[in-house]
Amino acid sequence: MSNAQGVKRKIVVAKETTFGTKATKTAGKIIPRTESTLNTVFDSFSSEEIRENMQRSPSIVGFEKVEGDLKGELAAGQWSAFFAAALRGSWTAAKDPILKKTTAGTGEKQGKILIIPETNHTTDSFTIEDIFADINLSRVYLGCRVSKISIDVQPNGIASVTATFLGQRGEESAVNYFTNSAEIAQSAKLAGINGQLLVNGVKAALITGFKLEIDLNASSEAVLGEKYAPDVFIGTVAVSGSFTMYLQDKSMIDAVRSGNGLSLALRMDASSDTGTDYVTFILPGIKATSVDIDDGAKNLIQTLNFDAFPAVYDSASTIADELKKATTLIIQDTLA
């Protein structure tokens, strides 16, 4: 009997039309990963009965759900469907770059724009197939909603992404569900070395790291007579994060104490070329909540933690009307 190997495993994903109903068989795209912790999770409960034979009745297997993370490296296009699900919105048609690499944006690619909309929020769900090709095992996870997305950008490495899912249920088979699946279109990987971070519209110096978290507070509740939840609930889109920088003055301490609103904008490019693919994250309004300073026989680093809130990024925008609306997060992706 063969043993399953990670290099023979692949993850295939497609958006569902109806929650908990398998997506179209030919719609699946292979998502490259660094790690997957997706699994079917079963609640169980045991009897509290006290018996003369000093033994316990068999446990009962109860509520079923899907939980876990899909971890990978940030690239334009690769994570766009999950970003749309997390922001509960839809990508626009391609627009000029919001953050320009050149002075006038000449020769740069256009990219679609995504915001958290004011109304008509989406509730996307996905069918995710976990294929173990060397042992002929397919695990299909149904009704998977994005619960959280975390992004970690460091100056000397590839930016990482973790998409956390909460799903309805799983199924197993010896035959793959999705057919003719190809890898999802993606750019070269994005890294902090090809990035720029702006604070209040001004390029920030000596930034040593940036983290962003989008949390939808997903939950599912058991019901009587059913083995799995009828739906997975997703709530308010809460955005928070942090960035680290060298300690040079008290400006970040003042930002926390004053409670004044700031804006953050991060663009990462696939290469140093002008016409390369890119992903941009813009937080029109943030409040600094704390600042922590480390210690050691080295240059000292301060960590600024923040929460994001709706604000208008560019009320006079000539790029897109989306930039004139109060929103918590704006994303632009050339391959979305």
Short mmCIF file of C-alpha atoms in Angstrom, two decimals:
data_model
loop_
_atom_site.label_atom_id
_atom_site.label_comp_id
_atom_site.label_asym_id
_atom_site.label_seq_id
_atom_site.Cartn_x
_atom_site.Cartn_y
_atom_site.Cartn_z
CA MET A 1 0.00 0.00 0.00
CA SER A 2 1.32 3.44 -0.96
CA ASN A 3 1.83 6.28 1.49
CA ALA A 4 0.55 9.77 0.63
CA GLN A 5 3.25 12.33 -0.13
CA GLY A 6 2.87 16.09 0.05
CA VAL A 7 4.39 16.63 -3.41
CA LYS A 8 1.63 14.46 -4.93
CA ARG A 9 -1.09 16.48 -3.21
CA LYS A 10 -2.91 19.36 -4.89
CA ILE A 11 -5.68 21.78 -3.96
CA VAL A 12 -8.39 22.67 -6.50
CA VAL A 13 -10.88 25.47 -5.82
CA ALA A 14 -14.01 26.84 -7.52
CA LYS A 15 -16.70 29.27 -6.41
CA GLU A 16 -20.11 27.75 -5.73
CA THR A 17 -23.32 29.02 -7.29
CA THR A 18 -25.37 27.67 -4.37
CA PHE A 19 -23.95 27.34 -0.87
CA GLY A 20 -23.03 23.73 -0.05
CA THR A 21 -23.65 22.48 -3.62
CA LYS A 22 -20.59 21.41 -5.59
CA ALA A 23 -19.26 23.97 -8.05
CA THR A 24 -19.21 23.12 -11.75
CA LYS A 25 -16.82 20.19 -12.40
CA THR A 26 -14.84 22.09 -15.04
CA ALA A 27 -14.54 25.34 -13.06
CA GLY A 28 -11.76 24.25 -10.70
CA LYS A 29 -8.38 25.96 -10.56
CA ILE A 30 -5.28 24.49 -8.92
CA ILE A 31 -4.03 26.77 -6.11
CA PRO A 32 -0.28 26.40 -5.38
CA ARG A 33 0.41 26.38 -1.67
CA THR A 34 3.11 26.24 0.94
CA GLU A 35 0.85 24.36 3.39
CA SER A 36 -2.75 23.25 3.80
CA THR A 37 -4.38 22.45 7.14
CA LEU A 38 -7.90 21.99 5.72
CA ASN A 39 -9.72 19.09 7.36
CA THR A 40 -13.14 17.78 8.19
CA VAL A 41 -13.66 18.26 11.92
CA PHE A 42 -16.13 16.22 13.97
CA ASP A 43 -17.45 17.12 17.40
CA SER A 44 -17.84 14.23 19.80
CA PHE A 45 -19.37 13.83 23.23
CA SER A 46 -19.30 11.11 25.84
CA SER A 47 -21.75 9.93 28.45
CA GLU A 48 -21.57 11.31 31.97
CA GLU A 49 -23.39 8.26 33.32
CA ILE A 50 -21.95 6.62 36.44
CA ARG A 51 -21.98 2.83 36.05
CA GLU A 52 -21.36 -0.01 38.47
CA ASN A 53 -18.84 -1.64 36.13
CA MET A 54 -16.69 1.49 36.31
CA GLN A 55 -16.68 1.84 32.53
CA ARG A 56 -18.02 4.41 30.13
CA SER A 57 -20.59 4.20 27.34
CA PRO A 58 -19.34 4.70 23.76
CA SER A 59 -18.83 8.29 22.60
CA ILE A 60 -21.17 9.78 20.02
CA VAL A 61 -19.85 11.55 16.93
CA GLY A 62 -21.84 14.70 16.32
CA PHE A 63 -21.62 17.95 14.37
CA GLU A 64 -19.41 18.03 11.26
CA LYS A 65 -17.68 21.06 9.74
CA VAL A 66 -14.61 22.02 7.72
CA GLU A 67 -11.82 24.10 9.23
CA GLY A 68 -8.30 25.05 8.28
CA ASP A 69 -5.89 27.29 6.43
CA LEU A 70 -4.56 27.50 2.92
CA LYS A 71 -1.12 29.10 3.12
CA GLY A 72 0.91 30.39 0.23
CA GLU A 73 2.99 33.16 -1.29
CA LEU A 74 1.50 36.41 -2.56
CA ALA A 75 1.18 36.84 -6.32
CA ALA A 76 -1.10 38.94 -8.49
CA GLY A 77 -4.18 36.96 -9.52
CA GLN A 78 -3.65 33.92 -7.32
CA TRP A 79 -5.71 35.03 -4.31
CA SER A 80 -8.15 37.43 -5.99
CA ALA A 81 -11.26 35.24 -5.55
CA PHE A 82 -10.56 34.91 -1.83
CA PHE A 83 -9.94 38.65 -1.45
CA ALA A 84 -13.32 39.32 -3.09
CA ALA A 85 -14.98 36.88 -0.68
CA ALA A 86 -13.27 38.49 2.30
CA LEU A 87 -14.25 42.04 1.30
CA ARG A 88 -17.74 40.85 0.34
CA GLY A 89 -17.55 42.69 -2.98
CA SER A 90 -16.73 42.31 -6.68
CA TRP A 91 -13.79 43.37 -8.83
CA THR A 92 -14.29 46.29 -11.21
CA ALA A 93 -13.10 46.53 -14.79
CA ALA A 94 -9.37 47.27 -15.12
CA LYS A 95 -8.35 50.81 -14.16
CA ASP A 96 -5.13 52.83 -14.17
CA PRO A 97 -2.77 52.19 -11.23
CA ILE A 98 -3.86 53.90 -8.01
CA LEU A 99 -0.27 53.98 -6.77
CA LYS A 100 2.03 54.73 -9.66
CA LYS A 101 5.50 53.28 -10.05
CA THR A 102 6.51 55.98 -12.53
CA THR A 103 5.67 59.66 -12.21
CA ALA A 104 2.73 59.57 -14.64
CA GLY A 105 2.06 55.84 -14.64
CA THR A 106 3.23 55.62 -18.26
CA GLY A 107 3.62 52.06 -19.50
CA GLU A 108 2.17 50.53 -16.32
CA LYS A 109 -0.50 47.84 -16.35
CA GLN A 110 -4.06 48.53 -15.38
CA GLY A 111 -5.61 46.51 -12.56
CA LYS A 112 -9.07 45.70 -11.30
CA ILE A 113 -10.17 47.38 -8.07
CA LEU A 114 -11.96 45.82 -5.09
CA ILE A 115 -13.50 47.63 -2.10
CA ILE A 116 -15.83 46.75 0.75
CA PRO A 117 -19.13 47.96 -0.75
CA GLU A 118 -21.70 50.05 1.09
CA THR A 119 -24.59 47.73 0.09
CA ASN A 120 -25.30 44.48 -1.79
CA HIS A 121 -22.58 42.54 0.00
CA THR A 122 -21.67 39.15 -1.44
CA THR A 123 -21.53 35.88 0.54
CA ASP A 124 -19.25 33.74 -1.63
CA SER A 125 -18.66 30.10 -0.85
CA PHE A 126 -16.23 27.63 -2.41
CA THR A 127 -15.89 23.96 -3.20
CA ILE A 128 -12.34 22.93 -2.32
CA GLU A 129 -10.96 19.56 -3.43
CA ASP A 130 -7.93 18.10 -1.68
CA ILE A 131 -6.43 15.49 -4.04
CA PHE A 132 -3.95 12.82 -2.92
CA ALA A 133 -3.00 11.47 -6.34
CA ASP A 134 -0.63 8.74 -5.16
CA ILE A 135 -3.28 6.94 -3.08
CA ASN A 136 -6.36 7.73 -5.25
CA LEU A 137 -8.07 9.75 -2.54
CA SER A 138 -10.15 12.88 -3.12
CA ARG A 139 -11.51 14.93 -0.22
CA VAL A 140 -14.12 17.50 -1.29
CA TYR A 141 -14.98 20.27 1.15
CA LEU A 142 -18.33 21.97 0.52
CA GLY A 143 -19.73 25.34 1.58
CA CYS A 144 -16.34 26.83 2.43
CA ARG A 145 -16.47 30.51 3.30
CA VAL A 146 -13.42 32.69 3.89
CA SER A 147 -13.20 33.40 7.60
CA LYS A 148 -9.94 35.35 7.69
CA ILE A 149 -7.06 36.43 5.46
CA SER A 150 -3.66 37.35 6.87
CA ILE A 151 -0.81 38.94 4.91
CA ASP A 152 2.79 39.22 6.07
CA VAL A 153 5.30 41.36 4.15
CA GLN A 154 8.97 41.38 5.11
CA PRO A 155 11.70 43.43 3.39
CA ASN A 156 13.88 40.46 2.41
CA GLY A 157 11.45 37.69 1.51
CA ILE A 158 8.35 36.73 -0.45
CA ALA A 159 5.13 38.08 1.02
CA SER A 160 2.99 35.33 2.57
CA VAL A 161 -0.78 34.82 2.63
CA THR A 162 -2.94 32.68 4.90
CA ALA A 163 -6.59 32.17 3.94
CA THR A 164 -8.64 30.62 6.75
CA PHE A 165 -11.87 28.77 5.89
CA LEU A 166 -14.94 27.56 7.73
CA GLY A 167 -16.99 25.09 5.72
CA GLN A 168 -20.13 23.02 5.94
CA ARG A 169 -19.02 19.42 5.37
CA GLY A 170 -16.68 17.04 3.57
CA GLU A 171 -16.94 14.05 1.24
CA GLU A 172 -14.38 11.42 0.25
CA SER A 173 -14.00 9.48 -2.99
CA ALA A 174 -11.47 7.45 -5.00
CA VAL A 175 -12.25 9.57 -8.08
CA ASN A 176 -11.41 13.26 -8.51
CA TYR A 177 -14.41 15.58 -8.71
CA PHE A 178 -12.93 18.46 -10.71
CA THR A 179 -11.86 17.68 -14.28
CA ASN A 180 -9.33 19.35 -16.60
CA SER A 181 -8.11 21.65 -13.82
CA ALA A 182 -5.24 24.00 -14.63
CA GLU A 183 -3.17 26.17 -12.32
CA ILE A 184 -4.70 29.54 -11.61
CA ALA A 185 -3.15 32.48 -13.50
CA GLN A 186 -0.63 34.29 -11.34
CA SER A 187 2.32 36.63 -11.59
CA ALA A 188 5.81 36.11 -10.30
CA LYS A 189 5.90 36.25 -6.53
CA LEU A 190 5.64 39.58 -4.73
CA ALA A 191 8.26 40.61 -2.20
CA GLY A 192 8.93 43.55 0.06
CA ILE A 193 12.09 44.43 -1.86
CA ASN A 194 9.88 45.46 -4.80
CA GLY A 195 7.37 47.28 -2.61
CA GLN A 196 6.62 50.75 -1.35
CA LEU A 197 4.64 51.70 1.78
CA LEU A 198 3.07 55.15 2.05
CA VAL A 199 1.88 56.69 5.33
CA ASN A 200 -0.48 59.64 4.76
CA GLY A 201 0.57 59.63 1.11
CA VAL A 202 4.29 59.95 1.88
CA LYS A 203 6.73 57.10 1.29
CA ALA A 204 7.72 55.71 4.66
CA ALA A 205 11.42 55.19 5.34
CA LEU A 206 13.08 52.35 7.24
CA ILE A 207 10.02 50.08 7.35
CA THR A 208 11.04 46.57 8.39
CA GLY A 209 7.72 44.72 8.08
CA PHE A 210 3.99 45.00 7.45
CA LYS A 211 1.10 42.75 8.50
CA LEU A 212 -2.58 42.95 7.57
CA GLU A 213 -5.53 40.88 8.79
CA ILE A 214 -9.06 40.74 7.38
CA ASP A 215 -11.39 38.97 9.82
CA LEU A 216 -15.02 38.10 9.03
CA ASN A 217 -15.78 36.37 12.35
CA ALA A 218 -17.29 33.31 10.64
CA SER A 219 -19.35 30.85 12.66
CA SER A 220 -21.58 27.82 12.17
CA GLU A 221 -24.11 26.44 14.63
CA ALA A 222 -25.37 22.90 15.07
CA VAL A 223 -29.10 22.21 14.67
CA LEU A 224 -31.20 19.33 15.91
CA GLY A 225 -31.47 16.37 13.58
CA GLU A 226 -28.69 17.47 11.23
CA LYS A 227 -25.06 16.37 11.01
CA TYR A 228 -23.85 19.72 9.69
CA ALA A 229 -24.86 23.38 9.70
CA PRO A 230 -27.37 24.70 7.15
CA ASP A 231 -25.07 27.69 6.53
CA VAL A 232 -21.85 29.35 7.59
CA PHE A 233 -22.44 32.85 8.94
CA ILE A 234 -19.99 35.65 8.14
CA GLY A 235 -20.21 38.99 9.86
CA THR A 236 -18.57 42.41 9.92
CA VAL A 237 -15.35 42.85 7.93
CA ALA A 238 -12.81 43.83 10.59
CA VAL A 239 -9.41 44.98 9.30
CA SER A 240 -6.36 45.47 11.50
CA GLY A 241 -2.61 45.10 11.29
CA SER A 242 0.80 46.39 12.21
CA PHE A 243 4.03 47.65 10.75
CA THR A 244 7.53 47.77 12.15
CA MET A 245 10.17 50.45 11.64
CA TYR A 246 13.37 51.75 13.12
CA LEU A 247 12.95 53.97 16.18
CA GLN A 248 14.14 57.48 15.29
CA ASP A 249 11.76 59.84 17.07
CA LYS A 250 8.49 60.03 19.01
CA SER A 251 6.19 60.53 16.03
CA MET A 252 4.57 57.10 16.25
CA ILE A 253 4.03 57.48 20.00
CA ASP A 254 2.38 60.83 19.28
CA ALA A 255 0.16 59.15 16.65
CA VAL A 256 -1.18 56.74 19.27
CA ARG A 257 -1.64 59.38 21.95
CA SER A 258 -3.41 61.87 19.69
CA GLY A 259 -5.73 59.33 18.09
CA ASN A 260 -5.44 61.12 14.76
CA GLY A 261 -6.40 59.17 11.66
CA LEU A 262 -3.71 58.04 9.23
CA SER A 263 -3.78 56.33 5.86
CA LEU A 264 -1.61 53.44 4.63
CA ALA A 265 -0.93 52.34 1.07
CA LEU A 266 1.26 49.41 0.02
CA ARG A 267 2.11 48.42 -3.56
CA MET A 268 4.17 45.33 -4.36
CA ASP A 269 5.48 44.57 -7.84
CA ALA A 270 6.41 41.25 -9.42
CA SER A 271 9.70 42.75 -10.68
CA SER A 272 11.56 46.02 -11.01
CA ASP A 273 10.31 46.48 -14.60
CA THR A 274 7.87 49.31 -15.31
CA GLY A 275 5.12 47.19 -16.92
CA THR A 276 5.11 44.42 -14.35
CA ASP A 277 2.12 42.93 -12.50
CA TYR A 278 1.38 44.26 -9.04
CA VAL A 279 -0.99 44.17 -6.07
CA THR A 280 -1.85 47.28 -4.07
CA PHE A 281 -3.45 47.45 -0.62
CA ILE A 282 -4.85 50.78 0.56
CA LEU A 283 -6.22 51.54 4.01
CA PRO A 284 -7.85 55.00 3.71
CA GLY A 285 -8.31 55.37 7.46
CA ILE A 286 -6.44 53.76 10.34
CA LYS A 287 -6.11 54.53 14.05
CA ALA A 288 -2.88 53.59 15.78
CA THR A 289 -3.77 51.61 18.91
CA SER A 290 -0.38 50.88 20.46
CA VAL A 291 3.35 51.16 19.87
CA ASP A 292 5.89 48.69 21.28
CA ILE A 293 9.67 49.18 21.29
CA ASP A 294 12.03 46.19 21.44
CA ASP A 295 15.47 46.02 23.01
CA GLY A 296 18.90 44.58 22.38
CA ALA A 297 22.42 45.44 21.26
CA LYS A 298 21.16 46.53 17.82
CA ASN A 299 19.08 49.19 16.08
CA LEU A 300 15.81 49.34 18.01
CA ILE A 301 12.56 48.46 16.24
CA GLN A 302 9.12 49.84 17.06
CA THR A 303 5.88 48.03 16.21
CA LEU A 304 2.82 50.14 15.51
CA ASN A 305 -0.50 48.29 15.79
CA PHE A 306 -3.59 49.71 14.11
CA ASP A 307 -7.28 49.22 13.37
CA ALA A 308 -8.78 50.31 10.06
CA PHE A 309 -12.08 52.14 9.54
CA PRO A 310 -14.06 53.52 6.56
CA ALA A 311 -12.65 56.68 5.01
CA VAL A 312 -12.38 58.28 1.57
CA TYR A 313 -9.00 57.74 -0.07
CA ASP A 314 -9.23 60.20 -2.99
CA SER A 315 -12.38 62.34 -3.18
CA ALA A 316 -11.23 63.92 -6.47
CA SER A 317 -10.12 60.67 -8.11
CA THR A 318 -9.93 60.54 -11.89
CA ILE A 319 -9.12 56.81 -11.79
CA ALA A 320 -12.27 55.26 -10.32
CA ASP A 321 -15.40 56.28 -8.43
CA GLU A 322 -14.61 53.54 -5.92
CA LEU A 323 -11.81 55.74 -4.56
CA LYS A 324 -14.33 58.46 -3.71
CA LYS A 325 -16.37 56.20 -1.41
CA ALA A 326 -15.76 55.63 2.28
CA THR A 327 -14.37 52.12 2.65
CA THR A 328 -12.03 50.26 5.00
CA LEU A 329 -9.81 48.55 2.42
CA ILE A 330 -9.05 48.96 -1.28
CA ILE A 331 -7.18 46.31 -3.29
CA GLN A 332 -5.92 46.60 -6.86
CA ASP A 333 -4.71 43.49 -8.72
CA THR A 334 -3.52 43.37 -12.33
CA LEU A 335 -4.52 39.71 -12.77
CA ALA A 336 -7.79 39.64 -10.79
#
